[in-house]
mmCIF file of C-alpha atoms in Angstrom:
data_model
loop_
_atom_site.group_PDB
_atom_site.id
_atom_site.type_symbol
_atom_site.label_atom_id
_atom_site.label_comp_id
_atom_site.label_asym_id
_atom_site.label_seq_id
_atom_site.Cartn_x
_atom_site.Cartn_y
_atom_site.Cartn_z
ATOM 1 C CA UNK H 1 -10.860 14.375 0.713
ATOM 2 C CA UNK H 2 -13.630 12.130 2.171
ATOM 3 C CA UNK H 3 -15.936 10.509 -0.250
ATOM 4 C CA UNK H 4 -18.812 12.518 0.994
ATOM 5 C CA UNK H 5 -17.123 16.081 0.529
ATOM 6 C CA UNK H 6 -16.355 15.072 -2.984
ATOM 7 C CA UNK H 7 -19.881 14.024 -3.850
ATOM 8 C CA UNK H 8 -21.414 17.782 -1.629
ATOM 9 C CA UNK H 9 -18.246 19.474 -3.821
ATOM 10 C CA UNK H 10 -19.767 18.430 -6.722
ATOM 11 C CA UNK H 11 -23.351 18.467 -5.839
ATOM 12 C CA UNK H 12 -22.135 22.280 -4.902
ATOM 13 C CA UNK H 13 -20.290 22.031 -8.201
ATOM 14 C CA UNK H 14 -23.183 21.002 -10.475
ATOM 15 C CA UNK H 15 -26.034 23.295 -8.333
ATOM 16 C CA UNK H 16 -24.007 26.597 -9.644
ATOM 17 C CA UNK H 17 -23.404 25.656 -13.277
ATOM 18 C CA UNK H 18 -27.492 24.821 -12.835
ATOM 19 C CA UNK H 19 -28.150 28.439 -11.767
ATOM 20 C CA UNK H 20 -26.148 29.974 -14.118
ATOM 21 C CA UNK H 21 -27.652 28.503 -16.669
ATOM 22 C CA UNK H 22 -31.504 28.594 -15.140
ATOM 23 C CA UNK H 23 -30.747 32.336 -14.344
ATOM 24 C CA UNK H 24 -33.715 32.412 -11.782
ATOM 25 C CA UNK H 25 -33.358 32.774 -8.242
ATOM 26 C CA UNK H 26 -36.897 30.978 -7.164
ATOM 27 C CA UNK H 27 -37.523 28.746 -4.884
ATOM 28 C CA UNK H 28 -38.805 26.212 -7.217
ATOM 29 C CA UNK H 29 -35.612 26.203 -9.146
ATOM 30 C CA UNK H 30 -33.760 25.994 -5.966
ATOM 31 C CA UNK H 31 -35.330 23.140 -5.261
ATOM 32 C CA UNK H 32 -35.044 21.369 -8.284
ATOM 33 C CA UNK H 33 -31.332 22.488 -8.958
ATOM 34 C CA UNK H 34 -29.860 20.748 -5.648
ATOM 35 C CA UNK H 35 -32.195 17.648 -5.822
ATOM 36 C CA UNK H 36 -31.074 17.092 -9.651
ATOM 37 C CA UNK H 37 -27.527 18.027 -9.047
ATOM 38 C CA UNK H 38 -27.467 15.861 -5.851
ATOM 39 C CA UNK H 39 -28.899 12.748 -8.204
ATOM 40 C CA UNK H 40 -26.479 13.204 -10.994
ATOM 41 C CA UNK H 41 -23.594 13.121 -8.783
ATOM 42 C CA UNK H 42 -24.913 10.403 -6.776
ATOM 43 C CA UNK H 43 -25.186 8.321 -10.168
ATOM 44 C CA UNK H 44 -21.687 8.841 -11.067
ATOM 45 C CA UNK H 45 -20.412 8.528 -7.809
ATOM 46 C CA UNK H 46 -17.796 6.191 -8.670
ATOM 47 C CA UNK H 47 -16.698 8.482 -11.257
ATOM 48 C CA UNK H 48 -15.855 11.789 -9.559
ATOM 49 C CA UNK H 49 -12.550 13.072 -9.849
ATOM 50 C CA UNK H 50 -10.822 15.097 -7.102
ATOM 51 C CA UNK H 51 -8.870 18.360 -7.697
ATOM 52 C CA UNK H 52 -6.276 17.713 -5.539
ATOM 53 C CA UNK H 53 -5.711 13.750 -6.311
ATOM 54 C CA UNK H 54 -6.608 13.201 -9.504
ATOM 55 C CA UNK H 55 -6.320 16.213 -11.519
ATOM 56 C CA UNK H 56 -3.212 17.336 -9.686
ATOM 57 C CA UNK H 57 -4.493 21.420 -8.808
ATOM 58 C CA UNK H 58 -2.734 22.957 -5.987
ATOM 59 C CA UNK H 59 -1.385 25.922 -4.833
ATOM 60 C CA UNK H 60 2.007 24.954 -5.653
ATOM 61 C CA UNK H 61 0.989 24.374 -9.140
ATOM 62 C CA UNK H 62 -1.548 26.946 -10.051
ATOM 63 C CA UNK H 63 0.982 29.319 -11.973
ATOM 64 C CA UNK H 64 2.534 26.192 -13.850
ATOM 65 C CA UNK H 65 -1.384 25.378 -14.760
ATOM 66 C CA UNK H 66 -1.643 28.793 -16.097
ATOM 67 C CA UNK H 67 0.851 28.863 -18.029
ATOM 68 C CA UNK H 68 -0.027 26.116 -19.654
ATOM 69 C CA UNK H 69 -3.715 27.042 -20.385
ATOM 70 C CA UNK H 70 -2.408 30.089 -22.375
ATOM 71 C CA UNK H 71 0.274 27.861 -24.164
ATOM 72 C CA UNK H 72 -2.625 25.390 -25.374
ATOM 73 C CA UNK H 73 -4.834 28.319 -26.807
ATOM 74 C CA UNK H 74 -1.885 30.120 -28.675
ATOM 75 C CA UNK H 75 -1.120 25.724 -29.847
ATOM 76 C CA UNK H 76 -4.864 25.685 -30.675
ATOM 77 C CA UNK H 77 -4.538 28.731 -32.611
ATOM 78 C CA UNK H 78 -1.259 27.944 -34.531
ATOM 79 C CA UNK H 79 -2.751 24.137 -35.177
ATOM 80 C CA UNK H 80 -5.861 25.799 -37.310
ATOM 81 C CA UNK H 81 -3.651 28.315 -38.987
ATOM 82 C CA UNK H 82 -1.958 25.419 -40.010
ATOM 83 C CA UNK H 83 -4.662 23.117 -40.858
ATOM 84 C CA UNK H 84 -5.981 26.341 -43.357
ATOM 85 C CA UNK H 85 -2.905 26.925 -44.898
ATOM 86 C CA UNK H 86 -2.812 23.032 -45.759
ATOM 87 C CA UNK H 87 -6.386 23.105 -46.884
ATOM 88 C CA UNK H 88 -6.009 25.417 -49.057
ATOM 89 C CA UNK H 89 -2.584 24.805 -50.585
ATOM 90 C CA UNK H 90 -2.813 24.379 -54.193
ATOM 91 C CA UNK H 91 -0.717 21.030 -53.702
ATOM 92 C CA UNK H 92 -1.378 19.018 -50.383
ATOM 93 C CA UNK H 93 1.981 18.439 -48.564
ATOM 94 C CA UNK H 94 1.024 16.233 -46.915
ATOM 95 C CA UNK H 95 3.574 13.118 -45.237
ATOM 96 C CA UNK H 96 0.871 11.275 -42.264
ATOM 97 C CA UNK H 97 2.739 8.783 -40.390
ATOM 98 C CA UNK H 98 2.582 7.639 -37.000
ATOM 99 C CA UNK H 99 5.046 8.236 -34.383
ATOM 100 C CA UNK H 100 5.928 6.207 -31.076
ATOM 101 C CA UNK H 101 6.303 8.342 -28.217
ATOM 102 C CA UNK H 102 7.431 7.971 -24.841
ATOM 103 C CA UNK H 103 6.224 10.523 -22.498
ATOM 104 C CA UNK H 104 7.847 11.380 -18.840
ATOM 105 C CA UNK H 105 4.426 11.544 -17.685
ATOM 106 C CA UNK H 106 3.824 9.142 -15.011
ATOM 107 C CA UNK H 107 0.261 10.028 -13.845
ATOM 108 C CA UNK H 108 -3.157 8.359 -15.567
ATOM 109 C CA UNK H 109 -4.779 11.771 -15.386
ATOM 110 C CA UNK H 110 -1.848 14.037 -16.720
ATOM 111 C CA UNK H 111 -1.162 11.609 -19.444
ATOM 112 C CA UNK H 112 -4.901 12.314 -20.483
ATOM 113 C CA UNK H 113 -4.074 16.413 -20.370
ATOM 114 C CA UNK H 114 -1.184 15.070 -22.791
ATOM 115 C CA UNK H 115 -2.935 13.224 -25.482
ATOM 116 C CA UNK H 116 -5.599 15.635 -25.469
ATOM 117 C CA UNK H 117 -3.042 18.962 -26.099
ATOM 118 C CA UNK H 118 -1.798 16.474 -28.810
ATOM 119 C CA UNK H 119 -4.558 16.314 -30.652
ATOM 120 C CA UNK H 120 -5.446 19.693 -30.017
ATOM 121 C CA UNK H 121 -1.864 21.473 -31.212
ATOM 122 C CA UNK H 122 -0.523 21.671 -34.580
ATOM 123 C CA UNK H 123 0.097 18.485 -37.064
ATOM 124 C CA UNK H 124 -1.141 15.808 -34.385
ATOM 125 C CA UNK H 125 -3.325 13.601 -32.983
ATOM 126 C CA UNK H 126 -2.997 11.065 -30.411
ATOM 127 C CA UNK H 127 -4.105 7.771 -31.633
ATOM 128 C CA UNK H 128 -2.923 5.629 -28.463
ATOM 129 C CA UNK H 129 -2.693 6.913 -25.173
ATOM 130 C CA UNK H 130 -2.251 4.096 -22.485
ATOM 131 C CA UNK H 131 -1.705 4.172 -18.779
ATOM 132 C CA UNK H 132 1.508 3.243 -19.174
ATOM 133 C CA UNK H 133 4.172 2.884 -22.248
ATOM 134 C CA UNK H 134 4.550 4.522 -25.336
ATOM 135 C CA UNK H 135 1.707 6.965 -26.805
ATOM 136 C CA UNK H 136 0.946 6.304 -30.359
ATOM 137 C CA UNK H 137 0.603 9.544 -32.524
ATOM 138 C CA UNK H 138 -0.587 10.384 -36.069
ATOM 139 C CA UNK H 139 1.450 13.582 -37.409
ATOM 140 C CA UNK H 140 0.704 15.225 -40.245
ATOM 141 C CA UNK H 141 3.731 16.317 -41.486
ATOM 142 C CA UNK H 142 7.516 15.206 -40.991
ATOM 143 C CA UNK H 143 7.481 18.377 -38.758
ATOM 144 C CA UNK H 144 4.459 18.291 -36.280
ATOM 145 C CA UNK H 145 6.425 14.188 -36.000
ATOM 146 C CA UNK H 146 9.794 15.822 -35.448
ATOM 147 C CA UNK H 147 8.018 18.474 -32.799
ATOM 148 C CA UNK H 148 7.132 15.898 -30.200
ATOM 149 C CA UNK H 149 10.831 15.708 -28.590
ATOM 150 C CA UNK H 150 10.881 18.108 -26.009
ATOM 151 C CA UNK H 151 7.203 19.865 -26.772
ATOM 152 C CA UNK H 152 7.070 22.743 -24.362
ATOM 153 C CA UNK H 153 3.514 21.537 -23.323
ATOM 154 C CA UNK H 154 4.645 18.575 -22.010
ATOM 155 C CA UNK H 155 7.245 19.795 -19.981
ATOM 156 C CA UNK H 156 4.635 22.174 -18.357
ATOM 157 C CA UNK H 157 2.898 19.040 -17.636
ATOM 158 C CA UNK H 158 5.601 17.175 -16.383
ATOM 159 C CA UNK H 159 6.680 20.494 -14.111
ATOM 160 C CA UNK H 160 3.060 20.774 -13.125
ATOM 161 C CA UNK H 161 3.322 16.955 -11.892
ATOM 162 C CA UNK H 162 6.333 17.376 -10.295
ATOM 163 C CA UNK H 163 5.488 20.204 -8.419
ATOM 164 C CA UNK H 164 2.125 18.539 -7.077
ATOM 165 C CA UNK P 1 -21.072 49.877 -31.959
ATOM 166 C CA UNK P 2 -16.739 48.658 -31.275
ATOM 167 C CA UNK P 3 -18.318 45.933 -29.451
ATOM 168 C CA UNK P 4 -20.261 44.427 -32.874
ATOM 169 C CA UNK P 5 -17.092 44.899 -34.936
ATOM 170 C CA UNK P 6 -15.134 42.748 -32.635
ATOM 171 C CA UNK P 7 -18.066 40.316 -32.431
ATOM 172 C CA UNK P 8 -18.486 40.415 -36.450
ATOM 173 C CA UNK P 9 -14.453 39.923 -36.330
ATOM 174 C CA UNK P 10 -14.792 36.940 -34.396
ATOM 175 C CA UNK P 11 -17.946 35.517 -36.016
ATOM 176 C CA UNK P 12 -15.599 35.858 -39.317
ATOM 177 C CA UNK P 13 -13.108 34.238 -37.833
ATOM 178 C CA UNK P 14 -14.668 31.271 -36.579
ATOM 179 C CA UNK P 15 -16.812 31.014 -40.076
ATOM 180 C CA UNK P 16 -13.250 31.132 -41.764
ATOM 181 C CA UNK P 17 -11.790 27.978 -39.726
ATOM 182 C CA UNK P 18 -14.414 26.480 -39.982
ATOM 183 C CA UNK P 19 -14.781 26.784 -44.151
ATOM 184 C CA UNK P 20 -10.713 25.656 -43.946
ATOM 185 C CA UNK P 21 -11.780 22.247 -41.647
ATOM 186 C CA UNK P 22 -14.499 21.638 -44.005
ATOM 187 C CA UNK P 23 -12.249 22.048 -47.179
ATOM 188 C CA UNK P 24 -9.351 20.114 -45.799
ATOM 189 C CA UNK P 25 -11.914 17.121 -44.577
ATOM 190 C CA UNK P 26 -12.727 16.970 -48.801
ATOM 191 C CA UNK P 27 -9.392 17.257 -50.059
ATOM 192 C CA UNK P 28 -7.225 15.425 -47.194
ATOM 193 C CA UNK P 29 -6.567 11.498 -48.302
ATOM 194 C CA UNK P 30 -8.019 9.455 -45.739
ATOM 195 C CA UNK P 31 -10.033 9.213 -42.144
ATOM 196 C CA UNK P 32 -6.509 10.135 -39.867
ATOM 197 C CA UNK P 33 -6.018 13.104 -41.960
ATOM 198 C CA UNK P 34 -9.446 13.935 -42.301
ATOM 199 C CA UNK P 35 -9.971 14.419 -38.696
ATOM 200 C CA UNK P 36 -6.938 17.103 -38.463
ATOM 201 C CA UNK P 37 -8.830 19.257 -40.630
ATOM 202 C CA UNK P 38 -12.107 19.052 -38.385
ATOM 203 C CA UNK P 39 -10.595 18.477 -34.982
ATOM 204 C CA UNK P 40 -8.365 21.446 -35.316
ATOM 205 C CA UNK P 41 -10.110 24.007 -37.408
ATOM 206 C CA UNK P 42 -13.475 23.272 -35.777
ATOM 207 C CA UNK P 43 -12.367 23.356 -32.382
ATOM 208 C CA UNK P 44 -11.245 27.230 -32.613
ATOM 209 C CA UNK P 45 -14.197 27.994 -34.990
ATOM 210 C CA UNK P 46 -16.595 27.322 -32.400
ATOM 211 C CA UNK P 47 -14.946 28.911 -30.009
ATOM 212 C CA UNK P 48 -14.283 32.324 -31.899
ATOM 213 C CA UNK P 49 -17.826 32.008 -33.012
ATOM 214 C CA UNK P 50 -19.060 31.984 -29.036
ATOM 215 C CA UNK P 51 -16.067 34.906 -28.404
ATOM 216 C CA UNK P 52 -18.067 36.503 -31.164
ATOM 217 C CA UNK P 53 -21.694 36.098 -29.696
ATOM 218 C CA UNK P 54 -20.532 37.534 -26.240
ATOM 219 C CA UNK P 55 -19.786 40.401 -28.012
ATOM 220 C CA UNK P 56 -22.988 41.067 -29.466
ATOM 221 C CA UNK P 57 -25.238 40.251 -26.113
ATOM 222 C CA UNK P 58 -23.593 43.143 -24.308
ATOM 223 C CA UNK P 59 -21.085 41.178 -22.257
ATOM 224 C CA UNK P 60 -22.949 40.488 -19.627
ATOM 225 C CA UNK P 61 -20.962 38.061 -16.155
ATOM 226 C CA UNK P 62 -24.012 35.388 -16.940
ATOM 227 C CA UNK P 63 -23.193 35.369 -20.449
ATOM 228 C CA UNK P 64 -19.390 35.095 -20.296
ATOM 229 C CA UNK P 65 -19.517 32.433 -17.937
ATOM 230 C CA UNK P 66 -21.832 30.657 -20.284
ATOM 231 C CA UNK P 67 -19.223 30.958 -22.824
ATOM 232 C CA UNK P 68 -16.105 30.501 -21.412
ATOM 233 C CA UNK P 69 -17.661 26.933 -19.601
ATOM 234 C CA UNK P 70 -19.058 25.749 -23.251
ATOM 235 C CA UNK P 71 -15.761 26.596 -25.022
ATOM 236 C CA UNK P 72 -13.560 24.625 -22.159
ATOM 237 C CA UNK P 73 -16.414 21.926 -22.457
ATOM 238 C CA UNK P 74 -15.841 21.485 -26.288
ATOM 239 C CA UNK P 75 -11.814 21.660 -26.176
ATOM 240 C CA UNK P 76 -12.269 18.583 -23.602
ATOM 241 C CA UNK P 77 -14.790 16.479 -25.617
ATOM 242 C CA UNK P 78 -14.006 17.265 -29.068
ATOM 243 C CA UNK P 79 -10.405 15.646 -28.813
ATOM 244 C CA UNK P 80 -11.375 13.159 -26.456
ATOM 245 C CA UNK P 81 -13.976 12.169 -29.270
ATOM 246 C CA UNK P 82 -11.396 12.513 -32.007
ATOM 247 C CA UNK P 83 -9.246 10.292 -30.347
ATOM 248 C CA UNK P 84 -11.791 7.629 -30.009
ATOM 249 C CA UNK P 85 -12.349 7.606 -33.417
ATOM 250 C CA UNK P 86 -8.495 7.562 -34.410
ATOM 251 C CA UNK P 87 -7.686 4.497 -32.045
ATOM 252 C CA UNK P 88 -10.425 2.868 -33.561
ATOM 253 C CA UNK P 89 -9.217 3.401 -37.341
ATOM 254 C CA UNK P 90 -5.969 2.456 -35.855
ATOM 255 C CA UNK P 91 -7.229 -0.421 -34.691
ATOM 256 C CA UNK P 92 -9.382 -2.096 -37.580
ATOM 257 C CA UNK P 93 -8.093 -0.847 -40.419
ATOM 258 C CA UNK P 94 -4.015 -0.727 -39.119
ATOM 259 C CA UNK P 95 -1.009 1.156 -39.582
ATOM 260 C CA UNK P 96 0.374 0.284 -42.954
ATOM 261 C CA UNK P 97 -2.645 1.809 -44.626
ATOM 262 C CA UNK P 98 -2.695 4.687 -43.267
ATOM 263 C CA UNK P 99 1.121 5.729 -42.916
ATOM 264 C CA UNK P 100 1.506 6.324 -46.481
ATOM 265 C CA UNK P 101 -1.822 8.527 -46.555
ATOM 266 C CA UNK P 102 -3.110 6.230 -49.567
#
């Protein structure tokens, strides 16, 4: 995608979320939607991701990036039942330590969708998450450390990759 | 009248994880632990709390849009700003003291 596509896509992008939340359909607010949107996005030019490049959506894809969006909220879910029941426990049992972890992600912008389900999903959070190497995680318990290997969200990551 | 006991359900809900993040951030040990208890349990209680609200305005397309784009906003910052603030406890204050959750 040409440079100036992305910046009208996201002009486009940025003029709807505008209207939605302006709710009015006049003129004035027309107006004033596109020339803001246009200005924001031609501030942050440099910074405007692509679907298709960098965040890796594409037809062949979709279903894997599905799949995992309903994987993360039932991980979200389980990660504050767990949280609760730990809060509340009469005695905290609790063992942090950090855990070195090497991830089969190769992409910069998948290995972000990876350290943020980490610190979204039960027992971790990631602490170091470079470009390249080992992520650095803080786990709660010897379990959430031990349920790293093979986490099913990164393997819907690293299917969603390879099938990019 | 089902529609405000599902949106009192959720509110509950969301009030719940959020008294659980607030109680583990005074009990947990130290900053890495701390921030389980409020990255977690405040991420979902904000959410349910929005589910909740949708509930209670009717339902309306406007409305749902409103909420599902602020919920996917918050599960993208709030991590990205936990994260932030773990590297940089990680980073002054090391891993020794931490790791044993002293």
């Amino acid at each position: 995608m040409s440079r100036y596509m992305r910046l009208f896509g996201w002009t486009l992008a940025l003029f709807l979320l505008w209207m939605l939340f302006a709710q009015s359909f006049d003129i004035q607010s027309l107006i004033t939607g596109w020339l803001v949107a246009g200005l924001v996005a031609f501030v942050n030019r440099d910074l405007l991701l692509s679907f298709a490049n960098d965040l890796h959506v594409s037809r062949g894809n979709l279903s894997a990036w599905i799949k995992y969006t309903g994987f993360l909220i039932i991980d979200v879910f389980k990660a504050s039942v767990q949280v609760a029941e730990l809060a509340f426990a009469r005695r905290l049992a609790l063992n942090p330590q950090f855990v070195a972890h090497e991830s089969k992600l190769k992409e910069p912008m998948m290995r972000v969708f990876l350290a943020n389900s980490i610190t979204l999903t039960p027992g971790t959070i990631s602490v170091e998450a470079p470009a390249q190497g080992e992520f650095v995680v803080h786990a709660l318990t010897d379990g959430a450390a031990a349920g790293l290997k093979g986490w099913h969200i990164e393997n819907l990551l690293v299917e969603i990759e390879r099938r990019h | 009248m089902i529609a405000t006991v599902i949106g009192i359900a959720f509110l509950l809900g969301g009030l719940f994880f959020f008294t659980a993040g607030t109680v583990g951030l005074l009990r947990f040990p130290d900053a890495l632990t701390r921030m389980h208890a409020t990255t977690k349990c405040d991420t979902l209680g904000a959410g349910m709390v929005l589910v909740g609200l949708m509930f209670f305005e009717g339902g309306s397309m406007y409305l749902v849009l409103k909420v599902v784009l602020l919920i996917v906003f918050l599960w993208v910052t709030a991590p990205a700003a936990a994260h932030y603030m773990a590297r940089a406890v990680y980073r002054t204050q090391g891993r020794d003291k931490h790791a044993g959750g002293d």
